[in-house]
Amino acid sequence: KQDYDYCLHLIKRAHTAGADFVKLQCYTSESICFESKKQISSGPWAGSTLRDLYTKAQTPIMWFEEIFRYCEKENIPIFSSVFDVHSLELMKQMNAPMIKIASTEAFHGPLLKRCLEYDQVPLIINAPNVHLLHVHVLIRTVESMIELCDCPWCLIRCMKMRDLSVTRKAIVKRMRVQKRPDELPGHFLEHELE
């Protein structure tokens, strides 16, 4: 529902309920979804295209400046996921205290590099639910880029209950790293989804 006042209301409620941060998604439907006539066949979005769905779900770009200003006034920490260089540039203009790369963009090399070069602002990378070897490649890629910019970062991976057999210990073992897990560059966190 694209309702600016309701958006601010939800942000205030999240903060009041104890949220440490509020995270937005900074994208336009055109930047993440090709135009297609193929329609969703069932569920609440039946009859809509993916472009329709993302257009209805997006936070309008024109709201970001006012939302960030509101959060600053109310002392509510806020940041955003970025999906392309344009959304990253907008977050730079907003002086976002950290940036998150969505799992769909985790292997977008140019975006990842630009985020890591963003003035020492912490970067959260959401690793997609892919084979562990791909996660290993992502970690090594970030490590090689980090040498150039020394930006704080962490890697998160949201997993469903059935996927929790991949533990932090297994990741360390597969990476063949002879360090304690808390000494790994960056961090690898697992979060359980219900």
mmCIF file of N, CA, C and O in Angstrom, residues 132-175:
data_model
loop_
_atom_site.group_PDB
_atom_site.id
_atom_site.type_symbol
_atom_site.label_atom_id
_atom_site.label_comp_id
_atom_site.label_asym_id
_atom_site.label_seq_id
_atom_site.Cartn_x
_atom_site.Cartn_y
_atom_site.Cartn_z
ATOM 1 N N LEU A 132 26.922 -23.983 -0.910
ATOM 2 C CA LEU A 132 27.947 -23.440 -0.032
ATOM 3 C C LEU A 132 29.199 -22.994 -0.788
ATOM 4 O O LEU A 132 29.840 -22.014 -0.412
ATOM 5 N N LEU A 133 29.544 -23.661 -1.868
ATOM 6 C CA LEU A 133 30.714 -23.260 -2.650
ATOM 7 C C LEU A 133 30.529 -21.865 -3.242
ATOM 8 O O LEU A 133 31.479 -21.088 -3.333
ATOM 9 N N HIS A 134 29.296 -21.521 -3.625
ATOM 10 C CA HIS A 134 29.033 -20.181 -4.138
ATOM 11 C C HIS A 134 29.186 -19.137 -3.035
ATOM 12 O O HIS A 134 29.666 -18.029 -3.278
ATOM 13 N N VAL A 135 28.771 -19.494 -1.819
ATOM 14 C CA VAL A 135 28.945 -18.583 -0.685
ATOM 15 C C VAL A 135 30.437 -18.376 -0.437
ATOM 16 O O VAL A 135 30.891 -17.249 -0.193
ATOM 17 N N HIS A 136 31.204 -19.446 -0.550
ATOM 18 C CA HIS A 136 32.659 -19.361 -0.389
ATOM 19 C C HIS A 136 33.256 -18.400 -1.428
ATOM 20 O O HIS A 136 34.092 -17.557 -1.103
ATOM 21 N N VAL A 137 32.809 -18.510 -2.673
ATOM 22 C CA VAL A 137 33.282 -17.603 -3.734
ATOM 23 C C VAL A 137 32.922 -16.163 -3.392
ATOM 24 O O VAL A 137 33.737 -15.255 -3.559
ATOM 25 N N LEU A 138 31.710 -15.946 -2.892
ATOM 26 C CA LEU A 138 31.289 -14.603 -2.516
ATOM 27 C C LEU A 138 32.182 -14.036 -1.417
ATOM 28 O O LEU A 138 32.632 -12.891 -1.480
ATOM 29 N N ILE A 139 32.465 -14.844 -0.395
ATOM 30 C CA ILE A 139 33.332 -14.395 0.700
ATOM 31 C C ILE A 139 34.714 -14.030 0.166
ATOM 32 O O ILE A 139 35.262 -12.979 0.488
ATOM 33 N N ARG A 140 35.287 -14.889 -0.672
ATOM 34 C CA ARG A 140 36.628 -14.622 -1.229
ATOM 35 C C ARG A 140 36.613 -13.381 -2.125
ATOM 36 O O ARG A 140 37.569 -12.606 -2.135
ATOM 37 N N THR A 141 35.535 -13.178 -2.854
ATOM 38 C CA THR A 141 35.419 -11.989 -3.709
ATOM 39 C C THR A 141 35.422 -10.730 -2.862
ATOM 40 O O THR A 141 36.143 -9.768 -3.153
ATOM 41 N N VAL A 142 34.620 -10.737 -1.803
ATOM 42 C CA VAL A 142 34.575 -9.573 -0.908
ATOM 43 C C VAL A 142 35.942 -9.359 -0.266
ATOM 44 O O VAL A 142 36.434 -8.226 -0.200
ATOM 45 N N GLU A 143 36.584 -10.432 0.187
ATOM 46 C CA GLU A 143 37.903 -10.295 0.797
ATOM 47 C C GLU A 143 38.909 -9.663 -0.160
ATOM 48 O O GLU A 143 39.719 -8.833 0.233
ATOM 49 N N SER A 144 38.866 -10.033 -1.426
ATOM 50 C CA SER A 144 39.815 -9.464 -2.387
ATOM 51 C C SER A 144 39.509 -7.979 -2.632
ATOM 52 O O SER A 144 40.420 -7.184 -2.824
ATOM 53 N N MET A 145 38.237 -7.608 -2.615
ATOM 54 C CA MET A 145 37.864 -6.205 -2.797
ATOM 55 C C MET A 145 38.167 -5.383 -1.549
ATOM 56 O O MET A 145 38.503 -4.206 -1.636
ATOM 57 N N ILE A 146 38.039 -6.002 -0.391
ATOM 58 C CA ILE A 146 38.253 -5.321 0.879
ATOM 59 C C ILE A 146 39.674 -4.800 0.990
ATOM 60 O O ILE A 146 39.927 -3.756 1.583
ATOM 61 N N GLU A 147 40.620 -5.523 0.409
ATOM 62 C CA GLU A 147 42.016 -5.081 0.464
ATOM 63 C C GLU A 147 42.180 -3.695 -0.151
ATOM 64 O O GLU A 147 43.071 -2.952 0.211
ATOM 65 N N LEU A 148 41.298 -3.343 -1.079
ATOM 66 C CA LEU A 148 41.384 -2.054 -1.750
ATOM 67 C C LEU A 148 40.692 -0.935 -0.972
ATOM 68 O O LEU A 148 41.013 0.229 -1.137
ATOM 69 N N CYS A 149 39.699 -1.276 -0.138
ATOM 70 C CA CYS A 149 38.921 -0.202 0.487
ATOM 71 C C CYS A 149 38.730 -0.342 1.990
ATOM 72 O O CYS A 149 38.323 0.601 2.631
ATOM 73 N N ASP A 150 38.982 -1.504 2.566
ATOM 74 C CA ASP A 150 38.924 -1.693 4.011
ATOM 75 C C ASP A 150 37.602 -1.234 4.633
ATOM 76 O O ASP A 150 37.570 -0.461 5.572
ATOM 77 N N CYS A 151 36.514 -1.706 4.100
ATOM 78 C CA CYS A 151 35.182 -1.356 4.581
ATOM 79 C C CYS A 151 34.669 -2.447 5.525
ATOM 80 O O CYS A 151 34.837 -3.631 5.254
ATOM 81 N N PRO A 152 34.036 -2.081 6.644
ATOM 82 C CA PRO A 152 33.440 -3.108 7.510
ATOM 83 C C PRO A 152 32.271 -3.798 6.794
ATOM 84 O O PRO A 152 31.498 -3.137 6.104
ATOM 85 N N TRP A 153 32.158 -5.102 6.960
ATOM 86 C CA TRP A 153 31.096 -5.825 6.273
ATOM 87 C C TRP A 153 30.709 -7.070 7.057
ATOM 88 O O TRP A 153 31.446 -7.534 7.918
ATOM 89 N N CYS A 154 29.537 -7.571 6.762
ATOM 90 C CA CYS A 154 29.128 -8.870 7.295
ATOM 91 C C CYS A 154 28.282 -9.570 6.249
ATOM 92 O O CYS A 154 27.698 -8.945 5.362
ATOM 93 N N LEU A 155 28.260 -10.859 6.349
ATOM 94 C CA LEU A 155 27.504 -11.691 5.432
ATOM 95 C C LEU A 155 26.418 -12.384 6.238
ATOM 96 O O LEU A 155 26.708 -12.978 7.282
ATOM 97 N N ILE A 156 25.179 -12.255 5.810
ATOM 98 C CA ILE A 156 24.085 -12.962 6.479
ATOM 99 C C ILE A 156 23.471 -13.933 5.483
ATOM 100 O O ILE A 156 23.574 -13.760 4.275
ATOM 101 N N ARG A 157 22.858 -14.935 6.005
ATOM 102 C CA ARG A 157 22.183 -15.907 5.148
ATOM 103 C C ARG A 157 20.942 -16.383 5.877
ATOM 104 O O ARG A 157 21.039 -17.026 6.912
ATOM 105 N N CYS A 158 19.808 -16.049 5.357
ATOM 106 C CA CYS A 158 18.549 -16.474 5.954
ATOM 107 C C CYS A 158 18.252 -17.883 5.463
ATOM 108 O O CYS A 158 18.317 -18.166 4.272
ATOM 109 N N MET A 159 17.940 -18.752 6.389
ATOM 110 C CA MET A 159 17.722 -20.146 6.042
ATOM 111 C C MET A 159 16.413 -20.637 6.635
ATOM 112 O O MET A 159 16.015 -20.220 7.707
ATOM 113 N N LYS A 160 15.800 -21.539 5.943
ATOM 114 C CA LYS A 160 14.606 -22.192 6.466
ATOM 115 C C LYS A 160 15.055 -23.312 7.399
ATOM 116 O O LYS A 160 16.175 -23.796 7.320
ATOM 117 N N MET A 161 14.178 -23.736 8.281
ATOM 118 C CA MET A 161 14.511 -24.760 9.264
ATOM 119 C C MET A 161 15.162 -25.990 8.619
ATOM 120 O O MET A 161 16.138 -26.505 9.118
ATOM 121 N N ARG A 162 14.640 -26.442 7.487
ATOM 122 C CA ARG A 162 15.166 -27.656 6.862
ATOM 123 C C ARG A 162 16.582 -27.460 6.321
ATOM 124 O O ARG A 162 17.274 -28.409 6.033
ATOM 125 N N ASP A 163 17.019 -26.228 6.189
ATOM 126 C CA ASP A 163 18.341 -25.928 5.640
ATOM 127 C C ASP A 163 19.399 -25.700 6.718
ATOM 128 O O ASP A 163 20.535 -25.402 6.399
ATOM 129 N N LEU A 164 19.035 -25.833 7.983
ATOM 130 C CA LEU A 164 19.966 -25.483 9.055
ATOM 131 C C LEU A 164 21.079 -26.507 9.260
ATOM 132 O O LEU A 164 21.901 -26.351 10.136
ATOM 133 N N SER A 165 21.128 -27.555 8.426
ATOM 134 C CA SER A 165 22.238 -28.491 8.525
ATOM 135 C C SER A 165 23.546 -27.823 8.112
ATOM 136 O O SER A 165 24.624 -28.297 8.440
ATOM 137 N N VAL A 166 23.458 -26.719 7.381
ATOM 138 C CA VAL A 166 24.648 -25.947 7.018
ATOM 139 C C VAL A 166 24.897 -24.978 8.166
ATOM 140 O O VAL A 166 24.227 -23.978 8.301
ATOM 141 N N THR A 167 25.825 -25.313 9.009
ATOM 142 C CA THR A 167 26.089 -24.476 10.177
ATOM 143 C C THR A 167 27.348 -23.655 9.982
ATOM 144 O O THR A 167 28.136 -23.906 9.070
ATOM 145 N N ARG A 168 27.537 -22.726 10.885
ATOM 146 C CA ARG A 168 28.737 -21.891 10.841
ATOM 147 C C ARG A 168 29.984 -22.759 10.915
ATOM 148 O O ARG A 168 30.964 -22.523 10.214
ATOM 149 N N LYS A 169 29.944 -23.786 11.752
ATOM 150 C CA LYS A 169 31.091 -24.685 11.894
ATOM 151 C C LYS A 169 31.400 -25.385 10.568
ATOM 152 O O LYS A 169 32.560 -25.494 10.164
ATOM 153 N N ALA A 170 30.365 -25.841 9.884
ATOM 154 C CA ALA A 170 30.560 -26.500 8.585
ATOM 155 C C ALA A 170 31.126 -25.538 7.557
ATOM 156 O O ALA A 170 31.953 -25.920 6.725
ATOM 157 N N ILE A 171 30.697 -24.306 7.616
ATOM 158 C CA ILE A 171 31.202 -23.297 6.675
ATOM 159 C C ILE A 171 32.695 -23.088 6.893
ATOM 160 O O ILE A 171 33.481 -23.076 5.949
ATOM 161 N N VAL A 172 33.094 -22.966 8.154
ATOM 162 C CA VAL A 172 34.511 -22.780 8.458
ATOM 163 C C VAL A 172 35.306 -23.982 7.971
ATOM 164 O O VAL A 172 36.354 -23.839 7.343
ATOM 165 N N LYS A 173 34.786 -25.177 8.227
ATOM 166 C CA LYS A 173 35.480 -26.395 7.803
ATOM 167 C C LYS A 173 35.608 -26.442 6.284
ATOM 168 O O LYS A 173 36.675 -26.724 5.742
ATOM 169 N N ARG A 174 34.543 -26.154 5.565
ATOM 170 C CA ARG A 174 34.589 -26.209 4.102
ATOM 171 C C ARG A 174 35.489 -25.145 3.511
ATOM 172 O O ARG A 174 36.029 -25.313 2.441
ATOM 173 N N MET A 175 35.617 -24.033 4.209
ATOM 174 C CA MET A 175 36.512 -22.980 3.718
ATOM 175 C C MET A 175 37.969 -23.339 3.999
ATOM 176 O O MET A 175 38.877 -22.672 3.528
#
